[in-house]
Amino acid sequence: MKTLKISLKTPFNLSYWWNLGSLLGIIMVIQIVSGVLLTLYYENSEMCFDSIYLIHIETFYGVLIHFIHLNLASLIFLLMYFHMLKGLIFNSFSSLKWAWVSGWMMMMLLMLSAFMGYVLPWGQMSLWGATVITNLLSAVPYLGKSMVEWIWGGYFVSNFTMKMFFSLHFLVPLLVLVLIMIHILILHYYGSSSPIGSSFLSKTEFNPMYSWKDLISFTLFVFLIIMMFMSPYKTSDPENFIKSNPMVSPIHIQPEWYFLQYYAILRAIPNKLGGVLFFVLALLALLMMPMFKFPGNLNMMMLWNLVVSFFLTVNLMLIWLGGLPVESPYLEISQVFTIIYFFWFMFLMLMKNLKFSELMIYLQ
């Protein structure tokens, strides 16, 4: 029977890929602290857009705190996607199944929190982004219209909607903190994975070896933040610096870059309900990854690296397509890559059920 390890025994051969988790935890704490500081001056009313301006010019270091909170949101998703990519490359999802599941739940909550945070400045993209995304619930049979009106607090996106989003944006990160603790407990219970996937490697205490490696990663992170502050508006849509106007919609409505791959899948399906279903399936498919487990022989790992590289390429293409207008030929290309995205998971089922030698014969 396994017992919880207070002092974590860690393999000797962990690379800097394994520093992403601790770095994400540090950034999450910074996000929560900066968010709490912003709530001290943010006005949750019709004056919310003006309160952002006042935070910039009237409060000590208000603009710095706002830019930290704004830019670290993008950095969290960048590092989180790399963290998941590490789990795919090194097959960690099969050896640490519950860690993958808890990580997926954190990703869902962070997406929810990021979307609601994007609405709070109440700029043009905030208003119309909230209108488009929340209106997707109307595709739900029978209950859809009532659900949309309940979220809106009326018959259109208004100040009541923003109040609800502000409350949830404040509470959801607290749930993420609980999941982070569960994620760490799972890691201490099962032990850390390694680049070669073996649990019989020589191990050492986490401190001081990997604490120093985490310190190096954090130092590089600080330099990255300094570089981001040289152009702090790069991760923001210019439309969101215009006060919301329900009578004028932006020419091209799109979410932040970290939602674009799923937004591209959503737009690729002509039917509204079908688009919502495929959007949800695209997220649930990642949750199903622990179902697939592959042997660690050299030939299979070489094939697996090619498979993961292909999946990364498909996601990058969907991110690019999600930021383009819904017109030909981009719409047709999005549909092709949506099919490829789901075919990738079907291919995983084939890899699971066939031996490597049989699979190579099948591919030939």
mmCIF file of C-alpha atoms in Angstrom:
data_model
loop_
_atom_site.group_PDB
_atom_site.id
_atom_site.type_symbol
_atom_site.label_atom_id
_atom_site.label_comp_id
_atom_site.label_asym_id
_atom_site.label_seq_id
_atom_site.Cartn_x
_atom_site.Cartn_y
_atom_site.Cartn_z
ATOM 1 C CA MET A 1 0.000 0.000 0.000
ATOM 2 C CA LYS A 2 1.366 3.389 -1.004
ATOM 3 C CA THR A 3 1.754 6.152 1.526
ATOM 4 C CA LEU A 4 2.003 9.892 1.064
ATOM 5 C CA LYS A 5 5.619 11.040 0.853
ATOM 6 C CA ILE A 6 6.398 14.170 2.855
ATOM 7 C CA SER A 7 9.897 14.406 1.365
ATOM 8 C CA LEU A 8 9.593 13.845 -2.374
ATOM 9 C CA LYS A 9 12.053 11.346 -3.851
ATOM 10 C CA THR A 10 12.844 12.514 -7.372
ATOM 11 C CA PRO A 11 14.700 10.844 -10.280
ATOM 12 C CA PHE A 12 18.181 12.174 -11.036
ATOM 13 C CA ASN A 13 17.531 12.696 -14.754
ATOM 14 C CA LEU A 14 14.719 15.294 -14.760
ATOM 15 C CA SER A 15 15.219 18.063 -17.321
ATOM 16 C CA TYR A 16 13.947 21.644 -17.255
ATOM 17 C CA TRP A 17 10.641 20.382 -18.702
ATOM 18 C CA TRP A 18 9.822 19.389 -15.103
ATOM 19 C CA ASN A 19 10.282 22.978 -13.879
ATOM 20 C CA LEU A 20 7.131 24.148 -15.642
ATOM 21 C CA GLY A 21 4.795 22.876 -12.921
ATOM 22 C CA SER A 22 6.470 24.740 -10.065
ATOM 23 C CA LEU A 23 6.783 27.863 -12.199
ATOM 24 C CA LEU A 24 3.060 27.730 -12.980
ATOM 25 C CA GLY A 25 2.332 27.512 -9.252
ATOM 26 C CA ILE A 26 4.422 30.626 -8.551
ATOM 27 C CA ILE A 27 2.752 32.579 -11.371
ATOM 28 C CA MET A 28 -0.682 31.533 -10.129
ATOM 29 C CA VAL A 29 0.080 32.982 -6.692
ATOM 30 C CA ILE A 30 1.275 36.235 -8.310
ATOM 31 C CA GLN A 31 -1.938 36.372 -10.351
ATOM 32 C CA ILE A 32 -4.141 35.958 -7.286
ATOM 33 C CA VAL A 33 -2.237 38.599 -5.287
ATOM 34 C CA SER A 34 -2.275 41.113 -8.176
ATOM 35 C CA GLY A 35 -5.965 40.387 -8.776
ATOM 36 C CA VAL A 36 -6.843 41.053 -5.136
ATOM 37 C CA LEU A 37 -4.936 44.347 -5.281
ATOM 38 C CA LEU A 38 -6.829 45.381 -8.418
ATOM 39 C CA THR A 39 -10.195 44.699 -6.752
ATOM 40 C CA LEU A 40 -9.372 47.366 -4.160
ATOM 41 C CA TYR A 41 -9.828 50.054 -6.834
ATOM 42 C CA TYR A 42 -11.873 48.316 -9.537
ATOM 43 C CA GLU A 43 -15.458 49.616 -9.620
ATOM 44 C CA ASN A 44 -17.961 46.869 -10.339
ATOM 45 C CA SER A 45 -20.575 49.124 -11.949
ATOM 46 C CA GLU A 46 -21.265 51.110 -15.112
ATOM 47 C CA MET A 47 -18.013 52.969 -14.335
ATOM 48 C CA CYS A 48 -15.832 49.842 -14.598
ATOM 49 C CA PHE A 49 -14.159 50.967 -17.853
ATOM 50 C CA ASP A 50 -13.275 54.327 -16.309
ATOM 51 C CA SER A 51 -12.026 52.649 -13.123
ATOM 52 C CA ILE A 52 -9.336 50.837 -15.161
ATOM 53 C CA TYR A 53 -8.168 54.223 -16.419
ATOM 54 C CA LEU A 54 -8.120 55.584 -12.860
ATOM 55 C CA ILE A 55 -6.097 52.578 -11.675
ATOM 56 C CA HIS A 56 -3.477 53.505 -14.275
ATOM 57 C CA ILE A 57 -3.147 57.189 -13.429
ATOM 58 C CA GLU A 58 -4.354 57.651 -9.835
ATOM 59 C CA THR A 59 -2.974 54.718 -7.828
ATOM 60 C CA PHE A 60 0.628 54.000 -6.880
ATOM 61 C CA TYR A 61 2.022 51.323 -9.228
ATOM 62 C CA GLY A 62 -1.526 50.637 -10.421
ATOM 63 C CA VAL A 63 -0.470 50.406 -14.059
ATOM 64 C CA LEU A 64 2.332 47.974 -13.122
ATOM 65 C CA ILE A 65 -0.037 45.701 -11.175
ATOM 66 C CA HIS A 66 -2.583 45.782 -13.997
ATOM 67 C CA PHE A 67 0.013 44.912 -16.639
ATOM 68 C CA ILE A 68 1.347 42.076 -14.469
ATOM 69 C CA HIS A 69 -2.159 40.648 -14.137
ATOM 70 C CA LEU A 70 -2.925 41.200 -17.823
ATOM 71 C CA ASN A 71 0.241 39.690 -19.298
ATOM 72 C CA LEU A 72 0.683 36.827 -16.851
ATOM 73 C CA ALA A 73 -2.694 35.471 -17.972
ATOM 74 C CA SER A 74 -1.203 34.800 -21.408
ATOM 75 C CA LEU A 75 2.000 33.455 -19.876
ATOM 76 C CA ILE A 76 0.066 31.019 -17.668
ATOM 77 C CA PHE A 77 -1.625 29.475 -20.692
ATOM 78 C CA LEU A 78 1.632 29.369 -22.651
ATOM 79 C CA LEU A 79 3.409 27.495 -19.854
ATOM 80 C CA MET A 80 0.360 25.328 -19.180
ATOM 81 C CA TYR A 81 0.252 24.188 -22.810
ATOM 82 C CA PHE A 82 3.985 23.432 -22.657
ATOM 83 C CA HIS A 83 3.385 21.527 -19.405
ATOM 84 C CA MET A 84 0.734 19.418 -21.128
ATOM 85 C CA LEU A 85 3.028 18.951 -24.119
ATOM 86 C CA LYS A 86 5.657 17.571 -21.736
ATOM 87 C CA GLY A 87 3.074 15.144 -20.406
ATOM 88 C CA LEU A 88 2.365 13.987 -23.946
ATOM 89 C CA ILE A 89 5.984 13.705 -25.073
ATOM 90 C CA PHE A 90 7.124 11.704 -22.039
ATOM 91 C CA ASN A 91 3.909 9.689 -21.724
ATOM 92 C CA SER A 92 3.296 11.037 -18.203
ATOM 93 C CA PHE A 93 -0.471 10.904 -18.690
ATOM 94 C CA SER A 94 -0.435 7.086 -18.530
ATOM 95 C CA SER A 95 1.750 6.745 -15.415
ATOM 96 C CA LEU A 96 0.170 9.681 -13.517
ATOM 97 C CA LYS A 97 -3.458 9.397 -14.589
ATOM 98 C CA TRP A 98 -5.023 11.334 -11.725
ATOM 99 C CA ALA A 99 -2.417 14.078 -12.032
ATOM 100 C CA TRP A 100 -3.456 14.478 -15.685
ATOM 101 C CA VAL A 101 -7.162 14.548 -14.757
ATOM 102 C CA SER A 102 -6.639 17.174 -12.034
ATOM 103 C CA GLY A 103 -4.490 19.193 -14.451
ATOM 104 C CA TRP A 104 -7.248 19.056 -17.066
ATOM 105 C CA MET A 105 -9.761 20.295 -14.488
ATOM 106 C CA MET A 106 -7.431 23.191 -13.647
ATOM 107 C CA MET A 107 -7.188 24.064 -17.342
ATOM 108 C CA MET A 108 -11.000 24.179 -17.627
ATOM 109 C CA LEU A 109 -11.310 26.446 -14.590
ATOM 110 C CA LEU A 110 -8.505 28.705 -15.798
ATOM 111 C CA MET A 111 -10.209 29.032 -19.195
ATOM 112 C CA LEU A 112 -13.435 29.978 -17.440
ATOM 113 C CA SER A 113 -11.672 32.498 -15.213
ATOM 114 C CA ALA A 114 -9.681 33.980 -18.110
ATOM 115 C CA PHE A 115 -12.812 34.448 -20.208
ATOM 116 C CA MET A 116 -14.636 36.231 -17.383
ATOM 117 C CA GLY A 117 -11.565 38.356 -16.642
ATOM 118 C CA TYR A 118 -11.471 39.393 -20.293
ATOM 119 C CA VAL A 119 -15.010 40.773 -19.896
ATOM 120 C CA LEU A 120 -14.299 42.891 -16.806
ATOM 121 C CA PRO A 121 -12.584 45.885 -18.515
ATOM 122 C CA TRP A 122 -15.879 46.310 -20.426
ATOM 123 C CA GLY A 123 -14.261 47.376 -23.670
ATOM 124 C CA GLN A 124 -15.619 46.657 -27.122
ATOM 125 C CA MET A 125 -14.128 43.177 -27.392
ATOM 126 C CA SER A 126 -15.243 42.413 -23.815
ATOM 127 C CA LEU A 127 -18.872 43.225 -24.590
ATOM 128 C CA TRP A 128 -19.076 41.490 -27.951
ATOM 129 C CA GLY A 129 -16.913 38.545 -26.926
ATOM 130 C CA ALA A 130 -19.236 37.931 -23.968
ATOM 131 C CA THR A 131 -22.263 38.263 -26.256
ATOM 132 C CA VAL A 132 -20.975 35.747 -28.810
ATOM 133 C CA ILE A 133 -19.631 33.144 -26.362
ATOM 134 C CA THR A 134 -22.524 33.154 -23.879
ATOM 135 C CA ASN A 135 -25.018 33.053 -26.755
ATOM 136 C CA LEU A 136 -23.606 29.625 -27.683
ATOM 137 C CA LEU A 137 -25.634 28.187 -24.802
ATOM 138 C CA SER A 138 -28.785 28.989 -26.771
ATOM 139 C CA ALA A 139 -27.933 25.940 -28.904
ATOM 140 C CA VAL A 140 -28.848 23.679 -25.957
ATOM 141 C CA PRO A 141 -32.298 22.205 -26.693
ATOM 142 C CA TYR A 142 -35.212 23.449 -24.549
ATOM 143 C CA LEU A 143 -33.076 25.089 -21.814
ATOM 144 C CA GLY A 144 -30.674 27.127 -23.953
ATOM 145 C CA LYS A 145 -32.613 30.391 -24.127
ATOM 146 C CA SER A 146 -33.366 30.393 -20.396
ATOM 147 C CA MET A 147 -29.727 29.662 -19.568
ATOM 148 C CA VAL A 148 -28.526 32.591 -21.694
ATOM 149 C CA GLU A 149 -31.022 35.006 -20.132
ATOM 150 C CA TRP A 150 -30.051 33.829 -16.645
ATOM 151 C CA ILE A 151 -26.338 34.448 -17.330
ATOM 152 C CA TRP A 152 -27.062 37.815 -18.940
ATOM 153 C CA GLY A 153 -29.348 38.849 -16.078
ATOM 154 C CA GLY A 154 -31.826 40.032 -18.706
ATOM 155 C CA TYR A 155 -32.260 40.012 -22.464
ATOM 156 C CA PHE A 156 -28.817 41.322 -23.405
ATOM 157 C CA VAL A 157 -25.289 41.527 -21.990
ATOM 158 C CA SER A 158 -25.353 44.327 -19.422
ATOM 159 C CA ASN A 159 -23.920 45.498 -16.134
ATOM 160 C CA PHE A 160 -25.720 42.608 -14.392
ATOM 161 C CA THR A 161 -23.715 40.177 -16.538
ATOM 162 C CA MET A 162 -20.483 41.895 -15.604
ATOM 163 C CA LYS A 163 -21.332 41.706 -11.881
ATOM 164 C CA MET A 164 -21.813 37.946 -12.113
ATOM 165 C CA PHE A 165 -18.591 37.538 -14.064
ATOM 166 C CA PHE A 166 -16.689 39.620 -11.525
ATOM 167 C CA SER A 167 -17.893 37.430 -8.637
ATOM 168 C CA LEU A 168 -17.011 34.213 -10.459
ATOM 169 C CA HIS A 169 -13.662 35.575 -11.651
ATOM 170 C CA PHE A 170 -12.823 36.197 -7.993
ATOM 171 C CA LEU A 171 -13.992 32.780 -6.749
ATOM 172 C CA VAL A 172 -12.810 30.397 -9.493
ATOM 173 C CA PRO A 173 -9.054 30.922 -8.812
ATOM 174 C CA LEU A 174 -9.683 29.801 -5.222
ATOM 175 C CA LEU A 175 -10.972 26.497 -6.619
ATOM 176 C CA VAL A 176 -7.853 26.341 -8.785
ATOM 177 C CA LEU A 177 -5.719 26.670 -5.643
ATOM 178 C CA VAL A 178 -7.538 23.667 -4.136
ATOM 179 C CA LEU A 179 -6.861 21.666 -7.306
ATOM 180 C CA ILE A 180 -3.202 22.716 -7.236
ATOM 181 C CA MET A 181 -2.911 21.248 -3.728
ATOM 182 C CA ILE A 182 -4.616 18.040 -4.906
ATOM 183 C CA HIS A 183 -2.277 17.946 -7.916
ATOM 184 C CA ILE A 184 0.765 18.215 -5.625
ATOM 185 C CA LEU A 185 -0.589 15.556 -3.239
ATOM 186 C CA ILE A 186 -1.069 13.169 -6.170
ATOM 187 C CA LEU A 187 2.520 13.816 -7.248
ATOM 188 C CA HIS A 188 3.792 13.072 -3.727
ATOM 189 C CA TYR A 189 1.671 9.932 -3.543
ATOM 190 C CA TYR A 190 2.673 8.331 -6.852
ATOM 191 C CA GLY A 191 6.083 9.960 -7.303
ATOM 192 C CA SER A 192 7.380 11.932 -10.254
ATOM 193 C CA SER A 193 7.721 10.497 -13.742
ATOM 194 C CA SER A 194 11.012 10.645 -15.646
ATOM 195 C CA PRO A 195 12.116 11.173 -19.272
ATOM 196 C CA ILE A 196 12.562 7.414 -19.804
ATOM 197 C CA GLY A 197 9.440 6.449 -17.864
ATOM 198 C CA SER A 198 11.147 4.070 -15.435
ATOM 199 C CA SER A 199 10.274 3.985 -11.741
ATOM 200 C CA PHE A 200 13.458 2.064 -10.821
ATOM 201 C CA LEU A 201 15.917 4.884 -11.364
ATOM 202 C CA SER A 202 18.229 6.143 -8.643
ATOM 203 C CA LYS A 203 16.416 8.918 -6.830
ATOM 204 C CA THR A 204 17.382 11.860 -4.692
ATOM 205 C CA GLU A 205 15.644 14.327 -2.401
ATOM 206 C CA PHE A 206 13.884 17.174 -4.171
ATOM 207 C CA ASN A 207 15.865 19.670 -2.073
ATOM 208 C CA PRO A 208 18.335 21.147 -2.776
ATOM 209 C CA MET A 209 18.986 19.877 -6.324
ATOM 210 C CA TYR A 210 15.657 20.713 -7.940
ATOM 211 C CA SER A 211 14.978 23.722 -5.739
ATOM 212 C CA TRP A 212 18.020 25.351 -7.341
ATOM 213 C CA LYS A 213 16.763 24.390 -10.797
ATOM 214 C CA ASP A 214 13.402 25.970 -9.973
ATOM 215 C CA LEU A 215 15.213 29.116 -8.824
ATOM 216 C CA ILE A 216 17.027 29.306 -12.169
ATOM 217 C CA SER A 217 13.709 28.939 -14.017
ATOM 218 C CA PHE A 218 12.136 31.660 -11.896
ATOM 219 C CA THR A 219 15.073 33.985 -12.652
ATOM 220 C CA LEU A 220 14.558 33.428 -16.388
ATOM 221 C CA PHE A 221 10.851 34.060 -15.872
ATOM 222 C CA VAL A 222 11.595 37.445 -14.259
ATOM 223 C CA PHE A 223 13.704 38.438 -17.279
ATOM 224 C CA LEU A 224 10.863 37.342 -19.571
ATOM 225 C CA ILE A 225 8.419 39.546 -17.662
ATOM 226 C CA ILE A 226 10.794 42.517 -17.979
ATOM 227 C CA MET A 227 10.941 41.926 -21.734
ATOM 228 C CA MET A 228 7.139 41.739 -21.913
ATOM 229 C CA PHE A 229 6.873 45.111 -20.182
ATOM 230 C CA MET A 230 8.834 46.679 -23.037
ATOM 231 C CA SER A 231 5.645 46.175 -25.068
ATOM 232 C CA PRO A 232 2.897 45.412 -22.528
ATOM 233 C CA TYR A 233 0.003 45.786 -24.984
ATOM 234 C CA LYS A 234 1.115 42.990 -27.340
ATOM 235 C CA THR A 235 -1.170 40.427 -25.696
ATOM 236 C CA SER A 236 -4.214 42.740 -25.746
ATOM 237 C CA ASP A 237 -6.720 43.454 -28.486
ATOM 238 C CA PRO A 238 -6.782 47.171 -29.459
ATOM 239 C CA GLU A 239 -10.593 47.028 -29.607
ATOM 240 C CA ASN A 240 -10.701 46.429 -25.875
ATOM 241 C CA PHE A 241 -9.260 49.882 -25.188
ATOM 242 C CA ILE A 242 -12.433 51.380 -26.663
ATOM 243 C CA LYS A 243 -15.381 51.753 -24.304
ATOM 244 C CA SER A 244 -18.121 49.214 -24.971
ATOM 245 C CA ASN A 245 -20.823 50.291 -27.384
ATOM 246 C CA PRO A 246 -23.736 47.858 -27.970
ATOM 247 C CA MET A 247 -24.649 49.744 -31.176
ATOM 248 C CA VAL A 248 -21.292 49.176 -32.916
ATOM 249 C CA SER A 249 -19.704 45.741 -33.198
ATOM 250 C CA PRO A 250 -16.003 45.155 -34.017
ATOM 251 C CA ILE A 251 -15.200 44.087 -37.584
ATOM 252 C CA HIS A 252 -13.652 40.810 -36.421
ATOM 253 C CA ILE A 253 -14.629 39.316 -33.056
ATOM 254 C CA GLN A 254 -12.132 36.836 -31.645
ATOM 255 C CA PRO A 255 -11.038 35.629 -28.183
ATOM 256 C CA GLU A 256 -7.529 35.683 -26.739
ATOM 257 C CA TRP A 257 -4.888 33.589 -28.514
ATOM 258 C CA TYR A 258 -5.063 30.722 -26.017
ATOM 259 C CA PHE A 259 -8.696 30.002 -27.001
ATOM 260 C CA LEU A 260 -8.188 30.232 -30.749
ATOM 261 C CA GLN A 261 -7.661 26.518 -31.506
ATOM 262 C CA TYR A 262 -11.024 25.655 -29.930
ATOM 263 C CA TYR A 263 -12.640 28.744 -31.431
ATOM 264 C CA ALA A 264 -11.504 27.570 -34.877
ATOM 265 C CA ILE A 265 -13.153 24.168 -34.261
ATOM 266 C CA LEU A 266 -16.322 25.912 -33.082
ATOM 267 C CA ARG A 267 -16.526 28.036 -36.257
ATOM 268 C CA ALA A 268 -15.635 25.175 -38.584
ATOM 269 C CA ILE A 269 -18.986 23.429 -38.007
ATOM 270 C CA PRO A 270 -21.826 25.103 -39.973
ATOM 271 C CA ASN A 271 -24.499 24.046 -37.485
ATOM 272 C CA LYS A 272 -24.562 25.971 -34.191
ATOM 273 C CA LEU A 273 -25.386 22.987 -31.976
ATOM 274 C CA GLY A 274 -22.858 20.850 -33.859
ATOM 275 C CA GLY A 275 -20.181 23.500 -33.343
ATOM 276 C CA VAL A 276 -20.817 23.581 -29.591
ATOM 277 C CA LEU A 277 -20.737 19.773 -29.391
ATOM 278 C CA PHE A 278 -17.444 19.526 -31.269
ATOM 279 C CA PHE A 279 -16.028 22.355 -29.130
ATOM 280 C CA VAL A 280 -16.866 20.383 -25.982
ATOM 281 C CA LEU A 281 -15.605 17.117 -27.505
ATOM 282 C CA ALA A 282 -12.284 18.764 -28.394
ATOM 283 C CA LEU A 283 -11.753 19.520 -24.706
ATOM 284 C CA LEU A 284 -13.077 16.192 -23.427
ATOM 285 C CA ALA A 285 -10.783 14.309 -25.828
ATOM 286 C CA LEU A 286 -7.780 15.617 -23.876
ATOM 287 C CA LEU A 287 -9.323 14.284 -20.657
ATOM 288 C CA MET A 288 -9.441 10.823 -22.235
ATOM 289 C CA MET A 289 -5.666 10.655 -22.772
ATOM 290 C CA PRO A 290 -5.005 8.381 -19.714
ATOM 291 C CA MET A 291 -6.981 5.687 -21.546
ATOM 292 C CA PHE A 292 -4.033 5.295 -23.929
ATOM 293 C CA LYS A 293 -0.881 3.591 -22.694
ATOM 294 C CA PHE A 294 2.027 2.615 -24.914
ATOM 295 C CA PRO A 295 5.079 0.397 -24.425
ATOM 296 C CA GLY A 296 8.320 2.222 -23.777
ATOM 297 C CA ASN A 297 10.446 0.412 -26.370
ATOM 298 C CA LEU A 298 12.656 2.559 -28.600
ATOM 299 C CA ASN A 299 10.775 1.978 -31.838
ATOM 300 C CA MET A 300 7.432 2.868 -30.293
ATOM 301 C CA MET A 301 8.841 6.028 -28.662
ATOM 302 C CA MET A 302 10.235 7.195 -32.007
ATOM 303 C CA LEU A 303 6.793 6.811 -33.557
ATOM 304 C CA TRP A 304 5.175 8.477 -30.532
ATOM 305 C CA ASN A 305 7.420 11.555 -30.886
ATOM 306 C CA LEU A 306 6.282 11.890 -34.504
ATOM 307 C CA VAL A 307 2.643 11.529 -33.433
ATOM 308 C CA VAL A 308 2.962 14.233 -30.747
ATOM 309 C CA SER A 309 4.808 16.556 -33.167
ATOM 310 C CA PHE A 310 1.969 16.135 -35.651
ATOM 311 C CA PHE A 311 -0.617 16.957 -32.957
ATOM 312 C CA LEU A 312 1.345 20.079 -31.995
ATOM 313 C CA THR A 313 1.414 21.181 -35.646
ATOM 314 C CA VAL A 314 -2.351 20.702 -35.953
ATOM 315 C CA ASN A 315 -2.983 22.826 -32.844
ATOM 316 C CA LEU A 316 -0.680 25.599 -34.075
ATOM 317 C CA MET A 317 -2.531 25.660 -37.389
ATOM 318 C CA LEU A 318 -5.878 25.866 -35.580
ATOM 319 C CA ILE A 319 -4.590 28.758 -33.445
ATOM 320 C CA TRP A 320 -3.578 30.578 -36.630
ATOM 321 C CA LEU A 321 -6.913 29.843 -38.331
ATOM 322 C CA GLY A 322 -8.913 30.899 -35.264
ATOM 323 C CA GLY A 323 -7.551 34.428 -35.565
ATOM 324 C CA LEU A 324 -8.537 34.774 -39.249
ATOM 325 C CA PRO A 325 -11.897 35.910 -40.689
ATOM 326 C CA VAL A 326 -14.658 33.357 -41.252
ATOM 327 C CA GLU A 327 -14.372 33.313 -45.038
ATOM 328 C CA SER A 328 -13.019 31.178 -47.828
ATOM 329 C CA PRO A 329 -10.449 29.585 -47.945
ATOM 330 C CA TYR A 330 -9.818 29.844 -44.169
ATOM 331 C CA LEU A 331 -13.164 28.259 -43.281
ATOM 332 C CA GLU A 332 -12.507 25.212 -45.455
ATOM 333 C CA ILE A 333 -8.969 24.833 -44.100
ATOM 334 C CA SER A 334 -10.361 25.028 -40.539
ATOM 335 C CA GLN A 335 -12.765 22.211 -41.339
ATOM 336 C CA VAL A 336 -9.925 20.064 -42.681
ATOM 337 C CA PHE A 337 -7.780 20.592 -39.585
ATOM 338 C CA THR A 338 -10.787 19.988 -37.318
ATOM 339 C CA ILE A 339 -11.200 16.558 -38.934
ATOM 340 C CA ILE A 340 -7.463 15.917 -38.525
ATOM 341 C CA TYR A 341 -7.647 16.968 -34.848
ATOM 342 C CA PHE A 342 -10.255 14.313 -34.031
ATOM 343 C CA PHE A 343 -8.676 11.744 -36.334
ATOM 344 C CA TRP A 344 -5.528 12.043 -34.186
ATOM 345 C CA PHE A 345 -7.399 10.589 -31.204
ATOM 346 C CA MET A 346 -8.807 7.816 -33.379
ATOM 347 C CA PHE A 347 -5.229 7.021 -34.417
ATOM 348 C CA LEU A 348 -4.302 6.745 -30.729
ATOM 349 C CA MET A 349 -6.965 4.075 -30.307
ATOM 350 C CA LEU A 350 -5.405 2.213 -33.233
ATOM 351 C CA MET A 351 -1.949 2.485 -31.639
ATOM 352 C CA LYS A 352 -3.312 1.150 -28.377
ATOM 353 C CA ASN A 353 -4.972 -1.895 -29.901
ATOM 354 C CA LEU A 354 -2.170 -2.900 -32.290
ATOM 355 C CA LYS A 355 1.383 -3.938 -31.576
ATOM 356 C CA PHE A 356 4.098 -1.765 -33.099
ATOM 357 C CA SER A 357 5.067 -4.329 -35.728
ATOM 358 C CA GLU A 358 1.437 -4.829 -36.722
ATOM 359 C CA LEU A 359 0.906 -1.065 -36.856
ATOM 360 C CA MET A 360 3.867 -0.543 -39.183
ATOM 361 C CA ILE A 361 2.518 -3.258 -41.524
ATOM 362 C CA TYR A 362 -0.907 -1.609 -41.370
ATOM 363 C CA LEU A 363 0.555 1.808 -42.250
ATOM 364 C CA GLN A 364 2.480 0.368 -45.177
#
